[in-house]
Amino acid sequence: MIEKIQKLLAEVEAITAANAEELEALRIKYLSKKGEISNLMNDFRSVPAEQKKELGMKLNELKTKVQERINTLKEQFASQDTGCDDLDLTRTAYPVGLGTRHPLSIVRNEIIDIFSRMGFTLADGPEVEDDWHVFSAMNFAEDHPARDMQDTFFIEAHPDIVLRTHTSSVQARTMEHSELPIRVICPGRVYRNEAISARAHCFFHQVEALYVDENVSFTDLKQALLLFAKEMFGEDTKIRLRPSYFPFTEPSAEMDISCHLCGGVGCSFCKGTGWVEILGCGMVDPNVLELNGIDSKKYSGWALGMGVERITNLKYQVKDLRMFSENDTRFLKEFESAN
Ligand code: DAH
């Protein structure tokens, strides 16, 4: 028996396996219930008492060495397989945070959606625009205060180029190259020379709508406004139109909706009036049609423009305009479910 143990001991260091299956075969050969070491243990029972001490020690040495060798080989395979020593397959994966849409994008998309259902298509124009499209083609008089440096950002080297102050410039761009009838919705960023505060910003967002065809009347405008208000703020929403003035529409109006917070009874949000203002609109001034190459005797149209920040404030009561451009993820995450 001692020879057998000595022989196996001599072999141990040379034990090697090319892959995990071979290693498992070795484990079975040496360490399983019917393996070499178990067999030796069985033989050990019938060894005479005086040999038990020496043989027992040798047998234990053999068992430990075989176990160690097999463990070493096992570890080698594990590190070869993964290329790293501390792989923990039970660890949970890193959570991947989903982004959220910006509240202004959510509301802008909703506005576009509503007008799309009425047959309007998207139109676009540049943010850096010439004086013609922002002012002249929209019937602004030469001395209109909006052309003043105090309200408008001018490009220094090019006094004729401005950052557009409203999306109405896209009306002019569309009329000059589109076939009639026109039914467009134009979302975009606009700029004004305002000090930044909770209630004003030097850039914000508008959506413009323009409809030009034969026999377009104020009734068409009113119907579109009512439908928009109900879709945007709920079926029970009422609208009212107040006379107003814009250079590019005649007649012009501002639209209020019944305050959706108090249902029109009067609260602090609507300053007790029951109404909140949401947009400007009117019949396209015949001058604007003519300036943009459209026969005003044959065609008429309506237009409207609204601030996306304004509508978003009404829907979500964001108190400070600066929140929209500060990229504070705590604020943005609040709109996760509105996506
Ligand atoms: N451009 C106007 C503004 O920035 C908004 C506006 C009012 C647009 C009436 C229109 C309109 O198309 O008909 O305040």
mmCIF file of C-alpha atoms and ligand atoms in Angstrom:
data_model
loop_
_atom_site.group_PDB
_atom_site.id
_atom_site.type_symbol
_atom_site.label_atom_id
_atom_site.label_comp_id
_atom_site.label_asym_id
_atom_site.label_seq_id
_atom_site.Cartn_x
_atom_site.Cartn_y
_atom_site.Cartn_z
ATOM 1 C CA MET A 1 0.000 0.000 0.000
ATOM 2 C CA ILE A 2 2.798 2.394 0.818
ATOM 3 C CA GLU A 3 4.219 1.922 -2.707
ATOM 4 C CA LYS A 4 0.860 2.815 -4.195
ATOM 5 C CA ILE A 5 0.662 5.978 -2.101
ATOM 6 C CA GLN A 6 4.258 6.942 -3.000
ATOM 7 C CA LYS A 7 3.521 6.411 -6.692
ATOM 8 C CA LEU A 8 0.396 8.579 -6.592
ATOM 9 C CA LEU A 9 2.240 11.265 -4.609
ATOM 10 C CA ALA A 10 4.915 11.363 -7.292
ATOM 11 C CA GLU A 11 2.247 11.743 -9.972
ATOM 12 C CA VAL A 12 0.299 14.575 -8.302
ATOM 13 C CA GLU A 13 2.426 17.518 -9.426
ATOM 14 C CA ALA A 14 2.293 16.272 -12.995
ATOM 15 C CA ILE A 15 -1.507 16.031 -13.041
ATOM 16 C CA THR A 16 -2.782 18.276 -15.768
ATOM 17 C CA ALA A 17 -5.977 18.821 -17.758
ATOM 18 C CA ALA A 18 -6.545 20.552 -21.091
ATOM 19 C CA ASN A 19 -10.114 21.611 -20.366
ATOM 20 C CA ALA A 20 -12.884 21.534 -17.792
ATOM 21 C CA GLU A 21 -14.109 18.078 -18.878
ATOM 22 C CA GLU A 22 -10.675 16.541 -18.428
ATOM 23 C CA LEU A 23 -10.416 18.173 -15.039
ATOM 24 C CA GLU A 24 -13.763 16.696 -14.002
ATOM 25 C CA ALA A 25 -12.534 13.265 -15.155
ATOM 26 C CA LEU A 26 -9.474 13.706 -12.927
ATOM 27 C CA ARG A 27 -11.616 14.673 -9.965
ATOM 28 C CA ILE A 28 -13.699 11.527 -10.466
ATOM 29 C CA LYS A 29 -10.562 9.418 -10.872
ATOM 30 C CA TYR A 30 -8.989 10.607 -7.623
ATOM 31 C CA LEU A 31 -11.610 12.090 -5.323
ATOM 32 C CA SER A 32 -14.977 10.461 -6.039
ATOM 33 C CA LYS A 33 -16.485 7.729 -3.840
ATOM 34 C CA LYS A 34 -15.002 5.048 -6.040
ATOM 35 C CA GLY A 35 -11.820 6.976 -6.806
ATOM 36 C CA GLU A 36 -8.212 6.125 -5.986
ATOM 37 C CA ILE A 37 -8.210 7.819 -2.607
ATOM 38 C CA SER A 38 -11.459 6.238 -1.441
ATOM 39 C CA ASN A 39 -10.096 2.850 -2.459
ATOM 40 C CA LEU A 40 -6.940 3.490 -0.439
ATOM 41 C CA MET A 41 -9.070 4.558 2.535
ATOM 42 C CA ASN A 42 -10.926 1.250 2.291
ATOM 43 C CA ASP A 43 -7.652 -0.668 2.148
ATOM 44 C CA PHE A 44 -6.424 1.408 5.105
ATOM 45 C CA ARG A 45 -9.015 -0.250 7.398
ATOM 46 C CA SER A 46 -7.329 -3.619 7.095
ATOM 47 C CA VAL A 47 -3.785 -2.305 7.678
ATOM 48 C CA PRO A 48 -2.068 -3.683 10.831
ATOM 49 C CA ALA A 49 -2.242 -1.273 13.777
ATOM 50 C CA GLU A 50 1.529 -0.554 13.941
ATOM 51 C CA GLN A 51 1.536 0.705 10.301
ATOM 52 C CA LYS A 52 -1.588 2.850 10.739
ATOM 53 C CA LYS A 53 0.187 5.975 11.940
ATOM 54 C CA GLU A 54 2.699 6.287 9.110
ATOM 55 C CA LEU A 55 0.274 5.186 6.405
ATOM 56 C CA GLY A 56 -2.457 7.441 7.738
ATOM 57 C CA MET A 57 -0.195 10.467 7.560
ATOM 58 C CA LYS A 58 0.897 9.637 4.015
ATOM 59 C CA LEU A 59 -2.667 9.048 2.923
ATOM 60 C CA ASN A 60 -3.776 12.405 4.320
ATOM 61 C CA GLU A 61 -0.846 14.101 2.609
ATOM 62 C CA LEU A 62 -1.867 12.521 -0.682
ATOM 63 C CA LYS A 63 -5.489 13.540 -0.295
ATOM 64 C CA THR A 64 -4.596 17.172 0.489
ATOM 65 C CA LYS A 65 -2.135 17.401 -2.389
ATOM 66 C CA VAL A 66 -4.587 15.973 -4.922
ATOM 67 C CA GLN A 67 -7.280 18.376 -3.733
ATOM 68 C CA GLU A 68 -4.915 21.315 -3.922
ATOM 69 C CA ARG A 69 -3.731 20.397 -7.397
ATOM 70 C CA ILE A 70 -7.260 20.014 -8.721
ATOM 71 C CA ASN A 71 -8.307 23.337 -7.149
ATOM 72 C CA THR A 72 -5.334 25.076 -8.734
ATOM 73 C CA LEU A 73 -6.249 23.708 -12.159
ATOM 74 C CA LYS A 74 -9.878 24.772 -11.613
ATOM 75 C CA GLU A 75 -8.876 28.340 -10.797
ATOM 76 C CA GLN A 76 -6.668 28.461 -13.868
ATOM 77 C CA PHE A 77 -9.599 27.522 -16.094
ATOM 78 C CA ALA A 78 -11.902 30.033 -14.422
ATOM 79 C CA SER A 79 -9.505 32.930 -15.009
ATOM 80 C CA GLN A 80 -8.730 31.794 -18.578
ATOM 81 C CA ASP A 81 -12.431 31.629 -19.443
ATOM 82 C CA THR A 82 -13.325 35.160 -18.430
ATOM 83 C CA GLY A 83 -10.063 37.023 -18.585
ATOM 84 C CA CYS A 84 -10.616 38.292 -15.058
ATOM 85 C CA ASP A 85 -10.210 36.795 -11.608
ATOM 86 C CA ASP A 86 -13.091 38.395 -9.743
ATOM 87 C CA LEU A 87 -16.077 37.716 -11.929
ATOM 88 C CA ASP A 88 -19.295 37.569 -9.968
ATOM 89 C CA LEU A 89 -22.062 36.194 -12.122
ATOM 90 C CA THR A 90 -24.610 36.643 -9.354
ATOM 91 C CA ARG A 91 -24.205 40.425 -9.145
ATOM 92 C CA THR A 92 -27.189 42.384 -10.493
ATOM 93 C CA ALA A 93 -26.587 44.389 -13.663
ATOM 94 C CA TYR A 94 -26.101 48.156 -13.550
ATOM 95 C CA PRO A 95 -29.495 49.811 -14.094
ATOM 96 C CA VAL A 96 -29.654 51.707 -17.389
ATOM 97 C CA GLY A 97 -31.518 54.977 -16.802
ATOM 98 C CA LEU A 98 -34.073 55.830 -19.474
ATOM 99 C CA GLY A 99 -34.026 59.418 -20.676
ATOM 100 C CA THR A 100 -37.096 61.612 -20.412
ATOM 101 C CA ARG A 101 -38.483 63.959 -22.987
ATOM 102 C CA HIS A 102 -38.209 67.665 -22.173
ATOM 103 C CA PRO A 103 -41.564 69.130 -21.027
ATOM 104 C CA LEU A 104 -41.438 71.701 -23.852
ATOM 105 C CA SER A 105 -40.972 68.885 -26.384
ATOM 106 C CA ILE A 106 -43.870 66.945 -24.874
ATOM 107 C CA VAL A 107 -46.192 69.942 -25.174
ATOM 108 C CA ARG A 108 -44.889 70.993 -28.614
ATOM 109 C CA ASN A 109 -45.489 67.443 -29.914
ATOM 110 C CA GLU A 110 -48.989 67.472 -28.467
ATOM 111 C CA ILE A 111 -49.784 70.786 -30.238
ATOM 112 C CA ILE A 112 -48.389 69.436 -33.528
ATOM 113 C CA ASP A 113 -50.432 66.276 -33.080
ATOM 114 C CA ILE A 114 -53.688 68.170 -32.634
ATOM 115 C CA PHE A 115 -53.114 70.344 -35.709
ATOM 116 C CA SER A 116 -51.960 67.336 -37.746
ATOM 117 C CA ARG A 117 -55.328 65.763 -37.114
ATOM 118 C CA MET A 118 -56.887 68.908 -38.640
ATOM 119 C CA GLY A 119 -54.791 68.416 -41.787
ATOM 120 C CA PHE A 120 -51.879 70.764 -41.023
ATOM 121 C CA THR A 121 -48.346 69.815 -42.066
ATOM 122 C CA LEU A 122 -45.023 70.916 -40.569
ATOM 123 C CA ALA A 123 -43.132 73.904 -41.942
ATOM 124 C CA ASP A 124 -39.766 75.240 -40.868
ATOM 125 C CA GLY A 125 -37.607 78.348 -41.235
ATOM 126 C CA PRO A 126 -34.233 79.622 -40.018
ATOM 127 C CA GLU A 127 -33.690 81.065 -36.525
ATOM 128 C CA VAL A 128 -31.142 83.536 -37.929
ATOM 129 C CA GLU A 129 -33.421 85.366 -40.315
ATOM 130 C CA ASP A 130 -33.469 88.492 -42.452
ATOM 131 C CA ASP A 131 -35.442 91.601 -41.614
ATOM 132 C CA TRP A 132 -37.759 90.992 -44.582
ATOM 133 C CA HIS A 133 -39.218 87.687 -43.328
ATOM 134 C CA VAL A 134 -39.391 88.696 -39.638
ATOM 135 C CA PHE A 135 -40.762 92.228 -40.087
ATOM 136 C CA SER A 136 -41.311 93.723 -43.558
ATOM 137 C CA ALA A 137 -43.143 90.785 -45.139
ATOM 138 C CA MET A 138 -45.278 90.608 -42.008
ATOM 139 C CA ASN A 139 -46.457 94.199 -42.442
ATOM 140 C CA PHE A 140 -44.423 95.818 -39.662
ATOM 141 C CA ALA A 141 -44.064 99.562 -40.306
ATOM 142 C CA GLU A 142 -40.505 100.893 -40.671
ATOM 143 C CA ASP A 143 -40.727 102.574 -37.263
ATOM 144 C CA HIS A 144 -42.417 99.687 -35.392
ATOM 145 C CA PRO A 145 -40.883 99.360 -31.895
ATOM 146 C CA ALA A 146 -40.224 95.620 -32.434
ATOM 147 C CA ARG A 147 -37.505 96.648 -34.865
ATOM 148 C CA ASP A 148 -35.806 98.440 -32.001
ATOM 149 C CA MET A 149 -32.470 97.165 -30.624
ATOM 150 C CA GLN A 150 -34.138 96.928 -27.221
ATOM 151 C CA ASP A 151 -36.421 94.120 -28.343
ATOM 152 C CA THR A 152 -34.494 92.378 -31.091
ATOM 153 C CA PHE A 153 -31.061 90.783 -31.319
ATOM 154 C CA PHE A 154 -29.269 92.038 -34.422
ATOM 155 C CA ILE A 155 -26.210 90.428 -35.966
ATOM 156 C CA GLU A 156 -23.635 93.196 -35.545
ATOM 157 C CA ALA A 157 -21.857 92.946 -38.882
ATOM 158 C CA HIS A 158 -25.179 92.550 -40.757
ATOM 159 C CA PRO A 159 -27.816 95.018 -39.555
ATOM 160 C CA ASP A 160 -30.311 93.349 -41.886
ATOM 161 C CA ILE A 161 -29.993 89.965 -40.123
ATOM 162 C CA VAL A 162 -31.711 89.258 -36.803
ATOM 163 C CA LEU A 163 -32.472 86.353 -34.492
ATOM 164 C CA ARG A 164 -36.147 85.857 -35.276
ATOM 165 C CA THR A 165 -38.419 87.334 -32.635
ATOM 166 C CA HIS A 166 -41.391 85.169 -33.591
ATOM 167 C CA THR A 167 -42.230 82.132 -35.721
ATOM 168 C CA SER A 168 -44.469 84.358 -37.853
ATOM 169 C CA SER A 169 -41.432 84.667 -40.148
ATOM 170 C CA VAL A 170 -42.152 81.076 -41.236
ATOM 171 C CA GLN A 171 -45.555 82.289 -42.485
ATOM 172 C CA ALA A 172 -43.716 84.558 -44.954
ATOM 173 C CA ARG A 173 -41.258 81.802 -45.941
ATOM 174 C CA THR A 174 -44.119 79.375 -46.565
ATOM 175 C CA MET A 175 -46.300 81.784 -48.544
ATOM 176 C CA GLU A 176 -43.477 82.769 -50.883
ATOM 177 C CA HIS A 177 -42.820 79.241 -52.119
ATOM 178 C CA SER A 178 -45.900 77.102 -51.418
ATOM 179 C CA GLU A 179 -48.765 76.220 -53.657
ATOM 180 C CA LEU A 180 -52.188 77.142 -52.365
ATOM 181 C CA PRO A 181 -54.046 76.132 -50.293
ATOM 182 C CA ILE A 182 -51.625 76.398 -47.343
ATOM 183 C CA ARG A 183 -52.209 74.673 -44.042
ATOM 184 C CA VAL A 184 -49.028 74.610 -41.988
ATOM 185 C CA ILE A 185 -47.893 74.369 -38.396
ATOM 186 C CA CYS A 186 -44.471 75.833 -37.560
ATOM 187 C CA PRO A 187 -42.823 75.088 -34.214
ATOM 188 C CA GLY A 188 -39.525 76.741 -33.344
ATOM 189 C CA ARG A 189 -37.273 78.755 -31.065
ATOM 190 C CA VAL A 190 -37.445 82.545 -30.972
ATOM 191 C CA TYR A 191 -35.258 85.225 -29.364
ATOM 192 C CA ARG A 192 -35.905 88.553 -27.661
ATOM 193 C CA ASN A 193 -33.614 91.009 -25.991
ATOM 194 C CA GLU A 194 -35.038 90.532 -22.481
ATOM 195 C CA ALA A 195 -33.304 90.284 -19.113
ATOM 196 C CA ILE A 196 -33.596 86.693 -17.860
ATOM 197 C CA SER A 197 -35.935 86.288 -14.886
ATOM 198 C CA ALA A 198 -38.595 83.898 -13.609
ATOM 199 C CA ARG A 199 -41.108 85.474 -16.016
ATOM 200 C CA ALA A 200 -39.016 86.381 -19.071
ATOM 201 C CA HIS A 201 -36.220 84.802 -21.063
ATOM 202 C CA CYS A 202 -34.076 85.840 -24.006
ATOM 203 C CA PHE A 203 -35.136 82.707 -25.889
ATOM 204 C CA PHE A 204 -38.345 80.721 -25.831
ATOM 205 C CA HIS A 205 -40.525 78.621 -28.135
ATOM 206 C CA GLN A 206 -43.554 79.294 -30.266
ATOM 207 C CA VAL A 207 -45.866 77.399 -32.549
ATOM 208 C CA GLU A 208 -47.378 79.237 -35.487
ATOM 209 C CA ALA A 209 -50.302 78.029 -37.589
ATOM 210 C CA LEU A 210 -51.320 79.406 -40.982
ATOM 211 C CA TYR A 211 -54.283 78.533 -43.176
ATOM 212 C CA VAL A 212 -54.769 80.222 -46.560
ATOM 213 C CA ASP A 213 -57.396 79.199 -49.112
ATOM 214 C CA GLU A 214 -60.399 80.591 -50.938
ATOM 215 C CA ASN A 215 -63.253 81.657 -48.655
ATOM 216 C CA VAL A 216 -61.468 81.158 -45.330
ATOM 217 C CA SER A 217 -63.469 83.003 -42.682
ATOM 218 C CA PHE A 218 -63.190 84.015 -39.043
ATOM 219 C CA THR A 219 -65.637 81.201 -38.260
ATOM 220 C CA ASP A 220 -63.062 78.668 -39.500
ATOM 221 C CA LEU A 221 -60.523 80.193 -37.146
ATOM 222 C CA LYS A 222 -62.907 80.092 -34.208
ATOM 223 C CA GLN A 223 -63.779 76.455 -34.852
ATOM 224 C CA ALA A 224 -60.106 75.460 -35.068
ATOM 225 C CA LEU A 225 -59.388 77.361 -31.835
ATOM 226 C CA LEU A 226 -62.225 75.676 -29.974
ATOM 227 C CA LEU A 227 -61.175 72.239 -31.152
ATOM 228 C CA PHE A 228 -57.557 72.904 -30.184
ATOM 229 C CA ALA A 229 -58.514 74.154 -26.706
ATOM 230 C CA LYS A 230 -60.716 71.125 -26.014
ATOM 231 C CA GLU A 231 -58.091 68.658 -27.229
ATOM 232 C CA MET A 232 -55.308 70.351 -25.299
ATOM 233 C CA PHE A 233 -57.067 71.202 -22.039
ATOM 234 C CA GLY A 234 -60.121 68.919 -21.912
ATOM 235 C CA GLU A 235 -63.610 68.618 -23.348
ATOM 236 C CA ASP A 236 -65.158 71.118 -20.888
ATOM 237 C CA THR A 237 -62.801 73.951 -21.860
ATOM 238 C CA LYS A 238 -64.465 77.161 -23.043
ATOM 239 C CA ILE A 239 -62.808 79.850 -25.129
ATOM 240 C CA ARG A 240 -63.290 83.594 -25.463
ATOM 241 C CA LEU A 241 -61.784 86.011 -27.979
ATOM 242 C CA ARG A 242 -60.749 89.556 -27.109
ATOM 243 C CA PRO A 243 -60.004 92.161 -29.822
ATOM 244 C CA SER A 244 -56.294 92.864 -30.128
ATOM 245 C CA TYR A 245 -53.724 94.222 -32.547
ATOM 246 C CA PHE A 246 -50.937 92.547 -34.551
ATOM 247 C CA PRO A 247 -49.438 94.127 -37.719
ATOM 248 C CA PHE A 248 -49.984 90.929 -39.714
ATOM 249 C CA THR A 249 -53.630 90.167 -38.898
ATOM 250 C CA GLU A 250 -56.840 92.139 -39.346
ATOM 251 C CA PRO A 251 -58.995 91.691 -37.365
ATOM 252 C CA SER A 252 -56.732 90.393 -34.580
ATOM 253 C CA ALA A 253 -57.704 88.658 -31.369
ATOM 254 C CA GLU A 254 -56.293 87.133 -28.253
ATOM 255 C CA MET A 255 -57.768 83.887 -27.045
ATOM 256 C CA ASP A 256 -58.415 83.020 -23.420
ATOM 257 C CA ILE A 257 -59.493 79.622 -22.150
ATOM 258 C CA SER A 258 -61.598 78.996 -19.078
ATOM 259 C CA CYS A 259 -59.156 78.412 -16.220
ATOM 260 C CA HIS A 260 -58.697 74.650 -16.111
ATOM 261 C CA LEU A 261 -57.582 74.772 -12.469
ATOM 262 C CA CYS A 262 -60.784 76.259 -11.037
ATOM 263 C CA GLY A 263 -63.096 75.427 -13.960
ATOM 264 C CA GLY A 264 -63.762 79.136 -14.555
ATOM 265 C CA VAL A 265 -64.966 80.078 -11.061
ATOM 266 C CA GLY A 266 -61.876 82.170 -10.277
ATOM 267 C CA CYS A 267 -58.696 81.249 -8.378
ATOM 268 C CA SER A 268 -55.248 82.680 -7.669
ATOM 269 C CA PHE A 269 -53.888 81.152 -10.888
ATOM 270 C CA CYS A 270 -56.360 83.057 -13.092
ATOM 271 C CA LYS A 271 -56.274 86.053 -10.712
ATOM 272 C CA GLY A 272 -59.924 85.556 -9.902
ATOM 273 C CA THR A 273 -61.088 86.129 -13.494
ATOM 274 C CA GLY A 274 -61.816 82.503 -14.433
ATOM 275 C CA TRP A 275 -59.909 82.993 -17.721
ATOM 276 C CA VAL A 276 -56.274 82.596 -18.801
ATOM 277 C CA GLU A 277 -54.729 83.976 -21.970
ATOM 278 C CA ILE A 278 -53.106 81.457 -24.285
ATOM 279 C CA LEU A 279 -52.538 82.777 -27.817
ATOM 280 C CA GLY A 280 -52.762 85.509 -30.436
ATOM 281 C CA CYS A 281 -54.585 85.058 -33.724
ATOM 282 C CA GLY A 282 -56.512 86.749 -36.494
ATOM 283 C CA MET A 283 -57.356 86.910 -40.198
ATOM 284 C CA VAL A 284 -54.203 87.298 -42.296
ATOM 285 C CA ASP A 285 -53.976 90.986 -43.249
ATOM 286 C CA PRO A 286 -54.536 91.315 -47.048
ATOM 287 C CA ASN A 287 -51.295 93.370 -47.112
ATOM 288 C CA VAL A 288 -49.385 90.313 -45.858
ATOM 289 C CA LEU A 289 -50.906 88.130 -48.582
ATOM 290 C CA GLU A 290 -49.957 90.670 -51.264
ATOM 291 C CA LEU A 291 -46.437 91.214 -49.864
ATOM 292 C CA ASN A 292 -45.920 87.470 -50.155
ATOM 293 C CA GLY A 293 -47.275 87.096 -53.689
ATOM 294 C CA ILE A 294 -50.810 85.890 -52.936
ATOM 295 C CA ASP A 295 -53.857 87.483 -54.553
ATOM 296 C CA SER A 296 -55.841 88.875 -51.609
ATOM 297 C CA LYS A 297 -58.999 89.287 -53.743
ATOM 298 C CA LYS A 298 -59.133 85.558 -54.324
ATOM 299 C CA TYR A 299 -57.614 84.201 -51.125
ATOM 300 C CA SER A 300 -58.012 84.794 -47.412
ATOM 301 C CA GLY A 301 -56.579 83.076 -44.364
ATOM 302 C CA TRP A 302 -56.196 82.898 -40.643
ATOM 303 C CA ALA A 303 -53.085 82.633 -38.497
ATOM 304 C CA LEU A 304 -52.259 82.036 -34.865
ATOM 305 C CA GLY A 305 -49.189 81.974 -32.686
ATOM 306 C CA MET A 306 -48.695 80.623 -29.194
ATOM 307 C CA GLY A 307 -45.869 80.317 -26.682
ATOM 308 C CA VAL A 308 -44.971 76.721 -25.866
ATOM 309 C CA GLU A 309 -43.660 77.771 -22.424
ATOM 310 C CA ARG A 310 -46.987 79.472 -21.734
ATOM 311 C CA ILE A 311 -49.017 76.358 -22.589
ATOM 312 C CA THR A 312 -46.586 74.160 -20.615
ATOM 313 C CA ASN A 313 -46.972 76.450 -17.581
ATOM 314 C CA LEU A 314 -50.720 76.192 -17.826
ATOM 315 C CA LYS A 315 -50.586 72.395 -18.052
ATOM 316 C CA TYR A 316 -47.888 71.754 -15.456
ATOM 317 C CA GLN A 317 -47.705 74.977 -13.360
ATOM 318 C CA VAL A 318 -43.977 75.538 -13.813
ATOM 319 C CA LYS A 319 -43.466 78.751 -11.840
ATOM 320 C CA ASP A 320 -40.036 79.788 -13.115
ATOM 321 C CA LEU A 321 -39.227 80.004 -16.838
ATOM 322 C CA ARG A 322 -35.541 79.406 -16.150
ATOM 323 C CA MET A 323 -36.315 75.804 -15.158
ATOM 324 C CA PHE A 324 -36.818 74.986 -18.839
ATOM 325 C CA SER A 325 -33.236 75.723 -19.813
ATOM 326 C CA GLU A 326 -31.225 74.808 -16.721
ATOM 327 C CA ASN A 327 -31.091 71.077 -17.437
ATOM 328 C CA ASP A 328 -31.722 70.174 -13.809
ATOM 329 C CA THR A 329 -32.437 66.458 -14.040
ATOM 330 C CA ARG A 330 -34.557 66.568 -10.846
ATOM 331 C CA PHE A 331 -36.975 68.877 -12.689
ATOM 332 C CA LEU A 332 -36.802 66.972 -15.990
ATOM 333 C CA LYS A 333 -37.448 63.618 -14.300
ATOM 334 C CA GLU A 334 -40.788 64.899 -13.029
ATOM 335 C CA PHE A 335 -42.061 64.563 -16.607
ATOM 336 C CA GLU A 336 -41.105 60.882 -16.922
ATOM 337 C CA SER A 337 -44.697 59.684 -16.937
ATOM 338 C CA ALA A 338 -45.863 62.375 -19.379
ATOM 339 C CA ASN A 339 -43.592 61.051 -22.147
HETATM 340 N N1 DAH B 1 -46.164 86.659 -33.529
HETATM 341 C C1 DAH B 1 -46.960 86.978 -32.376
HETATM 342 C C2 DAH B 1 -46.045 87.150 -31.170
HETATM 343 O O1 DAH B 1 -44.912 86.710 -31.219
HETATM 344 C C3 DAH B 1 -47.952 85.905 -32.093
HETATM 345 C C4 DAH B 1 -49.036 85.850 -33.126
HETATM 346 C C5 DAH B 1 -50.169 86.600 -32.960
HETATM 347 C C6 DAH B 1 -48.893 85.047 -34.224
HETATM 348 C C7 DAH B 1 -51.179 86.570 -33.899
HETATM 349 C C8 DAH B 1 -49.902 85.002 -35.180
HETATM 350 C C9 DAH B 1 -51.055 85.778 -34.997
HETATM 351 O O2 DAH B 1 -49.820 84.241 -36.269
HETATM 352 O O3 DAH B 1 -52.022 85.722 -35.925
HETATM 353 O O4 DAH B 1 -46.454 87.657 -30.179
#
